[in-house]
Coordinates of N, CA, C and O in Angstrom, one line a residue:
M166 N 50.7 -73.0 -201.6 CA 49.3 -73.2 -202.1 C 48.5 -71.9 -201.9 O 47.8 -71.5 -202.8
R167 N 48.7 -71.3 -200.7 CA 48.0 -70.0 -200.4 C 48.4 -68.9 -201.4 O 47.6 -68.2 -201.9
Y168 N 49.7 -68.8 -201.7 CA 50.2 -67.8 -202.6 C 49.7 -68.1 -204.1 O 49.4 -67.1 -204.8
L169 N 49.5 -69.3 -204.4 CA 49.0 -69.7 -205.7 C 47.6 -69.2 -205.9 O 47.2 -68.7 -206.9
K170 N 46.8 -69.4 -204.8 CA 45.4 -69.0 -204.9 C 45.3 -67.4 -205.0 O 44.5 -66.9 -205.7
I171 N 46.1 -66.7 -204.3 CA 46.1 -65.3 -204.3 C 46.6 -64.8 -205.7 O 46.0 -63.9 -206.3
L172 N 47.6 -65.5 -206.3 CA 48.0 -65.1 -207.6 C 46.9 -65.4 -208.7 O 46.7 -64.5 -209.6
I173 N 46.2 -66.5 -208.6 CA 45.1 -66.8 -209.5 C 44.0 -65.7 -209.4 O 43.5 -65.2 -210.4
A174 N 43.7 -65.4 -208.1 CA 42.6 -64.3 -207.9 C 43.1 -63.0 -208.5 O 42.2 -62.3 -209.2
L175 N 44.3 -62.6 -208.4 CA 44.8 -61.4 -209.0 C 44.8 -61.4 -210.5 O 44.4 -60.4 -211.2
L176 N 45.2 -62.6 -211.1 CA 45.1 -62.7 -212.5 C 43.7 -62.6 -213.1 O 43.4 -61.9 -214.1
I177 N 42.8 -63.2 -212.4 CA 41.3 -63.1 -212.8 C 40.9 -61.7 -212.7 O 40.2 -61.2 -213.6
L178 N 41.2 -61.0 -211.6 CA 40.8 -59.6 -211.4 C 41.4 -58.7 -212.5 O 40.7 -57.9 -213.1
C179 N 42.7 -58.9 -212.8 CA 43.3 -58.1 -213.9 C 42.7 -58.4 -215.3 O 42.5 -57.5 -216.1
F180 N 42.4 -59.7 -215.5 CA 41.8 -60.1 -216.8 C 40.4 -59.5 -216.9 O 40.0 -59.0 -217.9
G181 N 39.7 -59.4 -215.8 CA 38.3 -58.8 -215.8 C 38.4 -57.3 -216.0 O 37.6 -56.8 -216.8
I182 N 39.4 -56.7 -215.5 CA 39.6 -55.2 -215.7 C 39.9 -55.0 -217.2 O 39.3 -54.0 -217.8
V183 N 40.8 -55.8 -217.8 CA 41.1 -55.6 -219.2 C 39.9 -55.8 -220.1 O 39.7 -55.0 -221.0
I184 N 39.2 -56.9 -219.8 CA 37.9 -57.1 -220.6 C 37.0 -56.0 -220.4 O 36.3 -55.5 -221.4
G185 N 36.8 -55.4 -219.2 CA 35.9 -54.3 -219.0 C 36.3 -53.1 -219.8 O 35.5 -52.4 -220.3
I186 N 37.6 -52.8 -219.8 CA 38.1 -51.6 -220.6 C 37.8 -51.8 -222.1 O 37.4 -50.9 -222.7
I187 N 38.1 -53.0 -222.6 CA 37.9 -53.3 -224.0 C 36.4 -53.2 -224.3 O 36.0 -52.6 -225.3
I188 N 35.5 -53.7 -223.5 CA 34.1 -53.6 -223.8 C 33.6 -52.1 -223.7 O 32.8 -51.7 -224.5
N189 N 34.1 -51.3 -222.8 CA 33.7 -49.9 -222.7 C 34.2 -49.1 -223.9 O 33.6 -48.2 -224.4
D190 N 35.4 -49.5 -224.4 CA 36.0 -48.8 -225.6 C 35.4 -49.2 -226.9 O 35.2 -48.4 -227.8
I191 N 35.0 -50.5 -227.0 CA 34.5 -51.0 -228.2 C 33.1 -51.6 -227.9 O 33.0 -52.8 -227.7
P192 N 32.1 -50.8 -227.9 CA 30.8 -51.4 -227.5 C 30.3 -52.3 -228.7 O 30.2 -51.8 -229.8
L193 N 30.1 -53.5 -228.4 CA 29.6 -54.5 -229.4 C 28.1 -54.4 -229.6 O 27.6 -54.6 -230.7
F194 N 27.4 -54.2 -228.5 CA 26.0 -54.1 -228.5 C 25.5 -52.8 -228.0 O 26.0 -52.3 -227.0
K195 N 24.6 -52.2 -228.7 CA 23.9 -51.0 -228.2 C 22.5 -51.3 -227.9 O 21.8 -51.9 -228.7
L196 N 22.1 -50.9 -226.7 CA 20.7 -51.2 -226.3 C 19.8 -50.1 -226.9 O 20.0 -48.9 -226.8
N197 N 18.7 -50.6 -227.6 CA 17.7 -49.7 -228.1 C 16.7 -49.4 -227.0 O 16.1 -50.3 -226.5
P198 N 16.5 -48.2 -226.7 CA 15.6 -47.8 -225.6 C 14.1 -48.2 -226.0 O 13.3 -48.2 -225.1
E199 N 13.8 -48.4 -227.2 CA 12.4 -48.7 -227.6 C 12.1 -50.1 -227.4 O 10.9 -50.5 -227.3
I200 N 13.1 -51.0 -227.2 CA 12.8 -52.4 -227.0 C 12.3 -52.6 -225.5 O 13.0 -52.1 -224.6
K201 N 11.3 -53.3 -225.4 CA 10.7 -53.6 -224.1 C 11.5 -54.8 -223.4 O 12.1 -55.6 -224.2
V202 N 11.5 -54.9 -222.2 CA 12.3 -55.9 -221.4 C 11.9 -57.3 -221.8 O 12.7 -58.2 -221.9
F203 N 10.6 -57.5 -221.9 CA 10.1 -58.9 -222.1 C 10.4 -59.4 -223.6 O 10.4 -60.6 -223.8
E204 N 10.7 -58.6 -224.5 CA 10.9 -59.0 -225.9 C 12.2 -59.9 -226.0 O 12.2 -60.9 -226.6
P205 N 13.4 -59.4 -225.4 CA 14.6 -60.2 -225.5 C 14.4 -61.5 -224.7 O 14.8 -62.6 -225.1
L206 N 13.6 -61.4 -223.5 CA 13.4 -62.7 -222.8 C 12.5 -63.6 -223.5 O 12.8 -64.9 -223.5
T207 N 11.5 -63.1 -224.3 CA 10.7 -64.0 -225.1 C 11.6 -64.7 -226.2 O 11.4 -65.9 -226.5
F208 N 12.5 -63.9 -226.8 CA 13.3 -64.5 -227.8 C 14.2 -65.6 -227.2 O 14.4 -66.6 -227.8
I209 N 14.8 -65.3 -226.1 CA 15.7 -66.3 -225.4 C 14.9 -67.5 -225.0 O 15.4 -68.6 -225.3
L210 N 13.7 -67.4 -224.5 CA 12.9 -68.5 -224.1 C 12.5 -69.3 -225.4 O 12.6 -70.6 -225.4
T211 N 12.2 -68.7 -226.5 CA 11.8 -69.4 -227.7 C 13.0 -70.1 -228.3 O 12.9 -71.3 -228.7
A212 N 14.2 -69.5 -228.3 CA 15.4 -70.2 -228.8 C 15.7 -71.4 -227.9 O 16.1 -72.4 -228.4
T213 N 15.6 -71.2 -226.6 CA 15.9 -72.3 -225.6 C 14.9 -73.5 -225.9 O 15.4 -74.6 -226.0
I214 N 13.6 -73.2 -226.0 CA 12.7 -74.3 -226.3 C 13.0 -74.9 -227.6 O 12.9 -76.1 -227.8
G215 N 13.3 -74.1 -228.6 CA 13.6 -74.7 -229.9 C 14.8 -75.6 -229.9 O 14.9 -76.5 -230.8
V216 N 15.7 -75.4 -229.1 CA 16.9 -76.2 -229.0 C 16.7 -77.4 -228.1 O 17.1 -78.5 -228.4
L217 N 16.1 -77.2 -226.9 CA 15.9 -78.3 -225.9 C 14.9 -79.3 -226.3 O 15.1 -80.5 -226.0
I218 N 13.8 -78.9 -226.9 CA 12.7 -79.9 -227.1 C 13.2 -80.9 -228.1 O 13.0 -82.1 -227.8
P219 N 13.8 -80.6 -229.2 CA 14.3 -81.7 -230.1 C 15.3 -82.6 -229.4 O 15.3 -83.8 -229.6
F220 N 16.2 -82.0 -228.6 CA 17.1 -82.8 -227.8 C 16.5 -83.8 -226.9 O 16.8 -85.0 -226.9
F221 N 15.5 -83.4 -226.2 CA 14.8 -84.3 -225.2 C 13.9 -85.3 -226.0 O 13.9 -86.5 -225.5
I222 N 13.3 -84.9 -227.0 CA 12.5 -85.8 -227.8 C 13.4 -86.9 -228.4 O 13.1 -88.1 -228.4
K223 N 14.5 -86.5 -229.0 CA 15.4 -87.5 -229.6 C 15.9 -88.4 -228.5 O 16.0 -89.7 -228.7
R224 N 16.2 -87.9 -227.3 CA 16.7 -88.8 -226.2 C 15.6 -89.7 -225.8 O 15.9 -90.9 -225.5
W225 N 14.4 -89.2 -225.7 CA 13.3 -90.1 -225.3 C 13.0 -91.2 -226.3 O 12.8 -92.4 -225.9
I226 N 13.1 -90.9 -227.6 CA 12.9 -91.9 -228.6 C 14.1 -92.9 -228.6 O 13.8 -94.1 -228.7
D227 N 15.3 -92.4 -228.4 CA 16.4 -93.4 -228.3 C 16.3 -94.3 -227.1 O 16.6 -95.5 -227.2
D228 N 15.9 -93.7 -226.0 CA 15.7 -94.6 -224.8 C 14.6 -95.6 -225.0 O 14.8 -96.8 -224.6
S229 N 13.5 -95.2 -225.6 CA 12.5 -96.2 -225.9 C 12.9 -97.3 -226.9 O 12.6 -98.4 -226.7
R230 N 13.7 -96.9 -227.9 CA 14.2 -97.8 -228.8 C 15.1 -98.8 -228.2 O 15.1 -100.0 -228.4
Q231 N 16.0 -98.3 -227.3 CA 16.9 -99.2 -226.5 C 16.2 -100.2 -225.7 O 16.5 -101.4 -225.6
I232 N 15.1 -99.7 -225.0 CA 14.3 -100.6 -224.2 C 13.7 -101.7 -225.0 O 13.7 -102.9 -224.7
K233 N 13.1 -101.3 -226.2 CA 12.5 -102.3 -227.1 C 13.6 -103.3 -227.5 O 13.3 -104.5 -227.6
N234 N 14.8 -102.9 -227.9 CA 15.8 -103.8 -228.4 C 16.2 -104.7 -227.3 O 16.5 -105.9 -227.5
N235 N 16.3 -104.3 -226.0 CA 16.6 -105.2 -224.9 C 15.5 -106.2 -224.7 O 15.8 -107.4 -224.4
L236 N 14.2 -105.8 -224.8 CA 13.1 -106.8 -224.7 C 13.2 -107.8 -225.8 O 13.0 -109.0 -225.6
I237 N 13.5 -107.4 -227.0 CA 13.6 -108.3 -228.2 C 14.8 -109.3 -227.9 O 14.6 -110.5 -228.2
D238 N 15.9 -108.8 -227.5 CA 17.0 -109.7 -227.1 C 16.6 -110.7 -226.1 O 17.0 -111.9 -226.2
E239 N 15.8 -110.3 -225.1 CA 15.4 -111.2 -224.0 C 14.4 -112.2 -224.6 O 14.4 -113.4 -224.2
L240 N 13.5 -111.8 -225.5 CA 12.6 -112.7 -226.2 C 13.4 -113.8 -226.9 O 13.1 -115.0 -226.9
K241 N 14.4 -113.4 -227.6 CA 15.3 -114.3 -228.4 C 16.0 -115.3 -227.5 O 16.1 -116.5 -227.7
S242 N 16.5 -114.8 -226.3 CA 17.2 -115.6 -225.3 C 16.2 -116.6 -224.8 O 16.6 -117.8 -224.5
T243 N 15.0 -116.2 -224.5 CA 14.0 -117.1 -224.0 C 13.7 -118.2 -225.0 O 13.6 -119.4 -224.6
L244 N 13.6 -117.9 -226.2 CA 13.3 -118.9 -227.2 C 14.5 -119.9 -227.3 O 14.3 -121.1 -227.5
K245 N 15.7 -119.4 -227.2 CA 16.9 -120.2 -227.2 C 16.9 -121.2 -226.1 O 17.3 -122.4 -226.2
E246 N 16.4 -120.8 -224.9 CA 16.3 -121.7 -223.8 C 15.4 -122.9 -224.1 O 15.7 -124.0 -223.8
Y247 N 14.3 -122.6 -224.7 CA 13.3 -123.6 -225.1 C 13.8 -124.5 -226.3 O 13.5 -125.6 -226.4
E248 N 14.6 -123.9 -227.2 CA 15.2 -124.6 -228.2 C 16.2 -125.7 -227.7 O 16.3 -126.8 -228.3
I249 N 16.8 -125.4 -226.6 CA 17.7 -126.4 -226.0 C 16.9 -127.7 -225.6 O 17.3 -128.8 -225.8
I250 N 15.7 -127.4 -225.1 CA 14.8 -128.6 -224.7 C 14.4 -129.3 -226.0 O 14.4 -130.6 -226.0
K251 N 14.0 -128.6 -227.0 CA 13.7 -129.2 -228.3 C 14.8 -130.1 -228.8 O 14.6 -131.2 -229.3
D252 N 16.1 -129.6 -228.7 CA 17.2 -130.3 -229.2 C 17.5 -131.6 -228.4 O 17.9 -132.6 -228.9
K253 N 17.2 -131.5 -227.1 CA 17.3 -132.7 -226.2 C 16.3 -133.8 -226.6 O 16.7 -134.9 -226.7
I254 N 15.1 -133.4 -226.9 CA 14.1 -134.3 -227.4 C 14.5 -134.9 -228.7 O 14.4 -136.1 -229.0
R255 N 15.0 -134.1 -229.6 CA 15.5 -134.6 -230.9 C 16.6 -135.6 -230.7 O 16.7 -136.6 -231.4
F256 N 17.5 -135.3 -229.8 CA 18.6 -136.2 -229.5 C 18.1 -137.5 -229.1 O 18.6 -138.6 -229.6
C257 N 17.2 -137.5 -228.2 CA 16.6 -138.8 -227.7 C 15.8 -139.5 -228.8 O 15.9 -140.7 -228.9
Y258 N 15.2 -138.8 -229.7 CA 14.5 -139.4 -230.8 C 15.5 -140.0 -231.8 O 15.3 -141.2 -232.2
N259 N 16.5 -139.3 -232.1 CA 17.5 -139.9 -233.0 C 18.2 -141.1 -232.4 O 18.6 -142.0 -233.1
N260 N 18.4 -141.1 -231.1 CA 19.1 -142.3 -230.4 C 18.1 -143.4 -230.2 O 18.5 -144.5 -229.7
K261 N 16.8 -143.2 -230.4 CA 15.7 -144.2 -230.2 C 15.7 -144.7 -228.8 O 15.3 -145.8 -228.5
T262 N 16.1 -143.8 -227.8 CA 16.0 -144.1 -226.4 C 15.9 -142.9 -225.6 O 16.4 -141.8 -226.0
I263 N 15.3 -143.0 -224.4 CA 15.3 -141.9 -223.5 C 15.4 -142.5 -222.1 O 14.6 -143.3 -221.7
S264 N 16.4 -142.0 -221.4 CA 16.7 -142.6 -220.0 C 16.1 -141.7 -219.0 O 15.6 -140.6 -219.2
K265 N 16.2 -142.2 -217.7 CA 15.7 -141.4 -216.6 C 16.5 -140.1 -216.5 O 16.0 -139.0 -216.2
S266 N 17.8 -140.2 -216.7 CA 18.7 -139.0 -216.6 C 18.3 -138.0 -217.7 O 18.4 -136.8 -217.5
D267 N 17.9 -138.5 -218.9 CA 17.4 -137.6 -220.0 C 16.2 -136.8 -219.5 O 16.0 -135.6 -219.8
K268 N 15.3 -137.6 -218.9 CA 14.0 -137.0 -218.4 C 14.3 -136.0 -217.3 O 13.7 -134.9 -217.3
D269 N 15.2 -136.3 -216.4 CA 15.6 -135.3 -215.4 C 16.2 -134.1 -216.0 O 16.0 -133.0 -215.5
E270 N 17.0 -134.3 -217.0 CA 17.7 -133.1 -217.7 C 16.6 -132.3 -218.4 O 16.7 -131.0 -218.3
V271 N 15.6 -132.9 -219.0 CA 14.5 -132.1 -219.6 C 13.8 -131.2 -218.5 O 13.5 -130.1 -218.7
N272 N 13.6 -131.8 -217.3 CA 13.0 -131.1 -216.2 C 13.9 -129.9 -215.8 O 13.4 -128.8 -215.5
V273 N 15.2 -130.1 -215.7 CA 16.1 -129.1 -215.3 C 16.1 -128.0 -216.4 O 16.1 -126.8 -216.0
L274 N 16.1 -128.4 -217.6 CA 16.1 -127.4 -218.7 C 14.8 -126.6 -218.7 O 14.9 -125.4 -218.9
F275 N 13.7 -127.2 -218.3 CA 12.5 -126.4 -218.2 C 12.5 -125.4 -217.0 O 12.0 -124.3 -217.1
E276 N 13.2 -125.8 -215.9 CA 13.3 -124.9 -214.8 C 14.2 -123.7 -215.2 O 13.9 -122.5 -214.9
Q277 N 15.3 -123.9 -216.0 CA 16.1 -122.8 -216.5 C 15.3 -121.9 -217.4 O 15.4 -120.7 -217.4
A278 N 14.6 -122.5 -218.3 CA 13.8 -121.8 -219.3 C 12.7 -120.9 -218.6 O 12.4 -119.8 -218.9
D279 N 12.1 -121.5 -217.5 CA 11.1 -120.8 -216.7 C 11.8 -119.6 -216.0 O 11.1 -118.5 -216.0
L280 N 13.0 -119.7 -215.5 CA 13.7 -118.6 -214.9 C 13.9 -117.5 -215.9 O 13.7 -116.3 -215.7
R281 N 14.3 -117.9 -217.1 CA 14.5 -116.9 -218.2 C 13.2 -116.2 -218.6 O 13.2 -115.0 -218.8
Y282 N 12.1 -117.0 -218.6 CA 10.8 -116.4 -218.9 C 10.4 -115.4 -217.9 O 9.9 -114.3 -218.1
N283 N 10.6 -115.8 -216.6 CA 10.2 -114.9 -215.5 C 11.0 -113.6 -215.6 O 10.5 -112.5 -215.3
C284 N 12.3 -113.7 -216.0 CA 13.1 -112.4 -216.1 C 12.5 -111.6 -217.3 O 12.3 -110.4 -217.1
L285 N 12.1 -112.2 -218.4 CA 11.5 -111.5 -219.5 C 10.2 -110.9 -219.1 O 10.0 -109.7 -219.4
K286 N 9.4 -111.6 -218.4 CA 8.1 -111.1 -217.9 C 8.3 -109.8 -217.0 O 7.6 -108.8 -217.2
Q287 N 9.2 -109.9 -216.1 CA 9.5 -108.8 -215.2 C 10.0 -107.6 -216.0 O 9.6 -106.4 -215.7
Q288 N 10.8 -107.8 -217.0 CA 11.3 -106.7 -217.8 C 10.2 -106.0 -218.6 O 10.1 -104.8 -218.7
M289 N 9.3 -106.9 -219.1 CA 8.1 -106.3 -219.8 C 7.2 -105.5 -218.9 O 6.7 -104.5 -219.3
I290 N 7.0 -106.0 -217.7 CA 6.2 -105.2 -216.8 C 6.8 -103.9 -216.4 O 6.2 -102.9 -216.4
E291 N 8.1 -103.9 -216.2 CA 8.8 -102.7 -215.9 C 8.8 -101.7 -217.1 O 8.7 -100.5 -216.9
A292 N 9.0 -102.2 -218.3 CA 9.1 -101.3 -219.4 C 7.8 -100.8 -220.0 O 7.6 -99.6 -220.1
F293 N 6.9 -101.8 -220.3 CA 5.6 -101.4 -220.9 C 4.6 -102.4 -220.3 O 4.2 -103.3 -220.9
D294 N 4.1 -102.1 -219.1 CA 3.2 -102.9 -218.4 C 1.9 -103.2 -219.1 O 1.5 -104.3 -219.5
K295 N 1.2 -102.1 -219.4 CA -0.1 -102.2 -220.1 C 0.0 -102.7 -221.5 O -0.8 -103.5 -222.0
E296 N 1.0 -102.2 -222.2 CA 1.2 -102.6 -223.7 C 1.5 -104.0 -223.9 O 1.3 -104.6 -224.9
T297 N 2.2 -104.7 -222.9 CA 2.7 -106.0 -223.1 C 1.8 -107.1 -222.3 O 2.2 -108.2 -222.3
K298 N 0.8 -106.7 -221.7 CA 0.0 -107.6 -221.0 C -0.5 -108.8 -221.8 O -0.4 -110.0 -221.5
C299 N -1.1 -108.5 -223.0 CA -1.5 -109.5 -223.9 C -0.4 -110.4 -224.4 O -0.5 -111.6 -224.4
I300 N 0.8 -109.8 -224.7 CA 1.9 -110.5 -225.1 C 2.4 -111.5 -224.0 O 2.7 -112.7 -224.3
R301 N 2.5 -111.0 -222.8 CA 2.9 -111.9 -221.7 C 1.9 -113.0 -221.5 O 2.4 -114.1 -221.2
D302 N 0.6 -112.8 -221.6 CA -0.3 -113.9 -221.4 C -0.2 -114.9 -222.5 O -0.2 -116.1 -222.2
E303 N 0.0 -114.5 -223.8 CA 0.2 -115.4 -224.9 C 1.5 -116.3 -224.7 O 1.5 -117.5 -224.9
I304 N 2.6 -115.6 -224.3 CA 3.8 -116.4 -224.0 C 3.6 -117.3 -222.9 O 4.1 -118.5 -222.9
H305 N 3.0 -116.9 -221.8 CA 2.8 -117.8 -220.7 C 2.0 -119.0 -221.1 O 2.4 -120.1 -220.7
N306 N 0.9 -118.8 -221.8 CA 0.1 -119.9 -222.2 C 0.9 -120.9 -223.1 O 0.8 -122.1 -223.0
G307 N 1.7 -120.3 -224.0 CA 2.6 -121.1 -224.9 C 3.6 -121.9 -224.1 O 3.8 -123.1 -224.4
C308 N 4.2 -121.3 -223.1 CA 5.1 -122.0 -222.2 C 4.4 -123.2 -221.5 O 5.0 -124.3 -221.4
I309 N 3.3 -122.9 -220.9 CA 2.5 -124.0 -220.2 C 2.2 -125.1 -221.1 O 2.3 -126.3 -220.8
D310 N 1.7 -124.8 -222.3 CA 1.3 -125.9 -223.3 C 2.5 -126.7 -223.6 O 2.4 -128.0 -223.7
Y311 N 3.6 -126.1 -223.9 CA 4.8 -126.8 -224.3 C 5.3 -127.6 -223.1 O 5.7 -128.8 -223.3
W312 N 5.3 -127.1 -221.9 CA 5.8 -127.8 -220.8 C 4.9 -129.0 -220.5 O 5.4 -130.1 -220.2
K313 N 3.5 -128.8 -220.6 CA 2.6 -129.9 -220.3 C 2.8 -131.0 -221.3 O 2.8 -132.2 -220.9
H314 N 3.0 -130.7 -222.5 CA 3.1 -131.8 -223.5 C 4.5 -132.5 -223.3 O 4.5 -133.7 -223.3
T315 N 5.5 -131.8 -223.2 CA 6.8 -132.4 -223.1 C 7.1 -133.2 -221.8 O 7.7 -134.2 -221.8
T316 N 6.5 -132.7 -220.7 CA 6.7 -133.4 -219.5 C 5.4 -134.1 -219.0 O 5.1 -134.2 -217.8
S317 N 4.7 -134.6 -220.0 CA 3.4 -135.3 -219.7 C 3.7 -136.6 -218.9 O 4.8 -137.1 -218.8
A318 N 2.6 -137.1 -218.3 CA 2.7 -138.3 -217.5 C 3.2 -139.5 -218.3 O 3.9 -140.3 -217.9
E319 N 2.8 -139.5 -219.6 CA 3.2 -140.5 -220.5 C 4.7 -140.5 -220.6 O 5.4 -141.6 -220.5
M320 N 5.3 -139.4 -220.9 CA 6.8 -139.3 -221.1 C 7.5 -139.6 -219.8 O 8.6 -140.3 -219.8
M321 N 7.0 -139.1 -218.7 CA 7.8 -139.2 -217.5 C 7.6 -140.6 -216.8 O 8.3 -140.9 -215.8
S322 N 6.7 -141.4 -217.3 CA 6.6 -142.7 -216.7 C 7.8 -143.6 -217.0 O 8.5 -143.4 -218.0
S323 N 8.0 -144.6 -216.2 CA 9.1 -145.5 -216.3 C 9.0 -146.4 -217.6 O 9.9 -146.9 -218.0
K324 N 7.8 -146.5 -218.1 CA 7.5 -147.3 -219.3 C 7.9 -146.6 -220.6 O 8.1 -147.3 -221.6
F325 N 8.0 -145.3 -220.5 CA 8.4 -144.5 -221.7 C 9.9 -144.6 -221.9 O 10.6 -143.9 -221.3
K326 N 10.3 -145.5 -222.8 CA 11.7 -145.7 -223.0 C 12.2 -145.2 -224.4 O 13.4 -145.1 -224.6
V327 N 11.3 -144.9 -225.3 CA 11.6 -144.5 -226.6 C 10.8 -143.3 -227.0 O 9.6 -143.4 -226.8
V328 N 11.4 -142.3 -227.6 CA 10.7 -141.2 -228.2 C 10.2 -141.6 -229.6 O 11.0 -141.7 -230.5
N329 N 8.9 -142.0 -229.7 CA 8.4 -142.5 -230.9 C 8.1 -141.4 -231.9 O 8.1 -140.2 -231.5
E330 N 7.7 -141.8 -233.1 CA 7.4 -140.8 -234.2 C 6.3 -139.9 -233.8 O 6.3 -138.7 -234.0
T331 N 5.2 -140.5 -233.2 CA 4.0 -139.7 -232.9 C 4.3 -138.7 -231.8 O 4.0 -137.5 -232.0
F332 N 5.0 -139.1 -230.8 CA 5.4 -138.1 -229.7 C 6.3 -137.0 -230.3 O 6.1 -135.8 -230.0
Y333 N 7.2 -137.4 -231.1 CA 8.2 -136.4 -231.6 C 7.5 -135.4 -232.6 O 7.7 -134.2 -232.5
R334 N 6.6 -135.9 -233.4 CA 5.8 -135.0 -234.3 C 4.9 -134.0 -233.5 O 4.9 -132.8 -233.8
Q335 N 4.2 -134.6 -232.5 CA 3.4 -133.7 -231.6 C 4.3 -132.7 -230.9 O 3.9 -131.5 -230.8
H336 N 5.4 -133.1 -230.4 CA 6.3 -132.2 -229.7 C 6.8 -131.1 -230.7 O 6.8 -129.9 -230.3
N337 N 7.1 -131.4 -231.9 CA 7.5 -130.4 -232.9 C 6.4 -129.4 -233.2 O 6.6 -128.2 -233.3
E338 N 5.2 -129.9 -233.3 CA 4.1 -129.0 -233.6 C 3.8 -128.0 -232.5 O 3.6 -126.9 -232.7
I339 N 3.9 -128.5 -231.2 CA 3.7 -127.6 -230.1 C 4.8 -126.6 -230.0 O 4.6 -125.5 -229.7
F340 N 6.1 -127.1 -230.2 CA 7.2 -126.2 -230.2 C 7.1 -125.1 -231.2 O 7.3 -123.9 -231.0
L341 N 6.6 -125.5 -232.4 CA 6.5 -124.5 -233.5 C 5.4 -123.5 -233.2 O 5.5 -122.3 -233.5
K342 N 4.3 -123.9 -232.5 CA 3.3 -122.9 -232.1 C 3.9 -122.0 -231.1 O 3.7 -120.8 -231.1
F343 N 4.7 -122.5 -230.1 CA 5.4 -121.6 -229.1 C 6.4 -120.7 -229.8 O 6.4 -119.5 -229.5
E344 N 7.1 -121.2 -230.8 CA 8.1 -120.4 -231.5 C 7.4 -119.2 -232.2 O 7.8 -118.1 -232.3
T345 N 6.2 -119.6 -232.8 CA 5.4 -118.5 -233.5 C 5.0 -117.5 -232.6 O 5.0 -116.3 -232.9
I346 N 4.6 -117.9 -231.4 CA 4.1 -116.9 -230.4 C 5.3 -115.9 -230.0 O 5.1 -114.7 -229.9
I347 N 6.5 -116.5 -229.8 CA 7.6 -115.6 -229.5 C 7.9 -114.7 -230.7 O 8.2 -113.5 -230.5
K348 N 7.9 -115.2 -231.9 CA 8.2 -114.3 -233.0 C 7.2 -113.3 -233.2 O 7.5 -112.1 -233.6
K349 N 5.9 -113.6 -233.0 CA 4.9 -112.5 -233.1 C 5.1 -111.5 -232.0 O 4.8 -110.3 -232.2
A350 N 5.5 -112.0 -230.8 CA 5.8 -111.1 -229.7 C 6.9 -110.1 -230.0 O 6.8 -108.9 -229.7
I351 N 7.9 -110.6 -230.7 CA 9.0 -109.7 -231.2 C 8.4 -108.6 -232.1 O 8.8 -107.4 -231.9
I352 N 7.6 -108.9 -233.0 CA 7.0 -107.9 -233.9 C 6.1 -107.0 -233.1 O 6.2 -105.7 -233.4
K353 N 5.3 -107.5 -232.2 CA 4.5 -106.6 -231.4 C 5.3 -105.6 -230.5 O 4.9 -104.5 -230.4
V354 N 6.4 -106.1 -230.0 CA 7.3 -105.2 -229.2 C 7.9 -104.1 -230.1 O 8.0 -103.0 -229.6
Q355 N 8.2 -104.5 -231.3 CA 8.8 -103.5 -232.2 C 7.8 -102.4 -232.5 O 8.1 -101.2 -232.7
K356 N 6.5 -102.7 -232.5 CA 5.4 -101.8 -232.9 C 5.0 -100.9 -231.7 O 4.2 -100.0 -231.9
I357 N 5.4 -101.3 -230.5 CA 5.0 -100.5 -229.3 C 5.5 -99.1 -229.4 O 6.6 -98.8 -229.7

């Protein structure tokens, strides 16, 4: 190993000597004594800025776009969690019955959806805190309204055995309002 290092060092030294001889025999660049020292440095600095600034700006734009896409995906996932609840209510409506286990399942589904929303909210705070404050408030209010209606005292009472037409229609109206809030949030995130 030691001999290999010595051999490599000698080869580099010989290569350097050969390059030096070639450069002295064939000068590629001649320095003009009229050029001041700061002029080449200014040129190098300008060229460096010209190359690096577009690179960093493109990277910054790509990073921002990726963050927005992740937030949009998270918004869509949050909506899907709430759609599962809507589907459960539809299932109970179509079966013309709702059991205690169905009501318990709706509560569990709301807990899962709430966890997804909290994850979304945290990501929005981390990515664009000031820009998404209004969006977060709207989504939060929509979540609360949907939760209050769907898990109202009327529905959770032991006397509530059938999802009737009125309850189902009101449920769909509130869900559509919530869905609209999420879809508007997606558009607002794209515009950030």
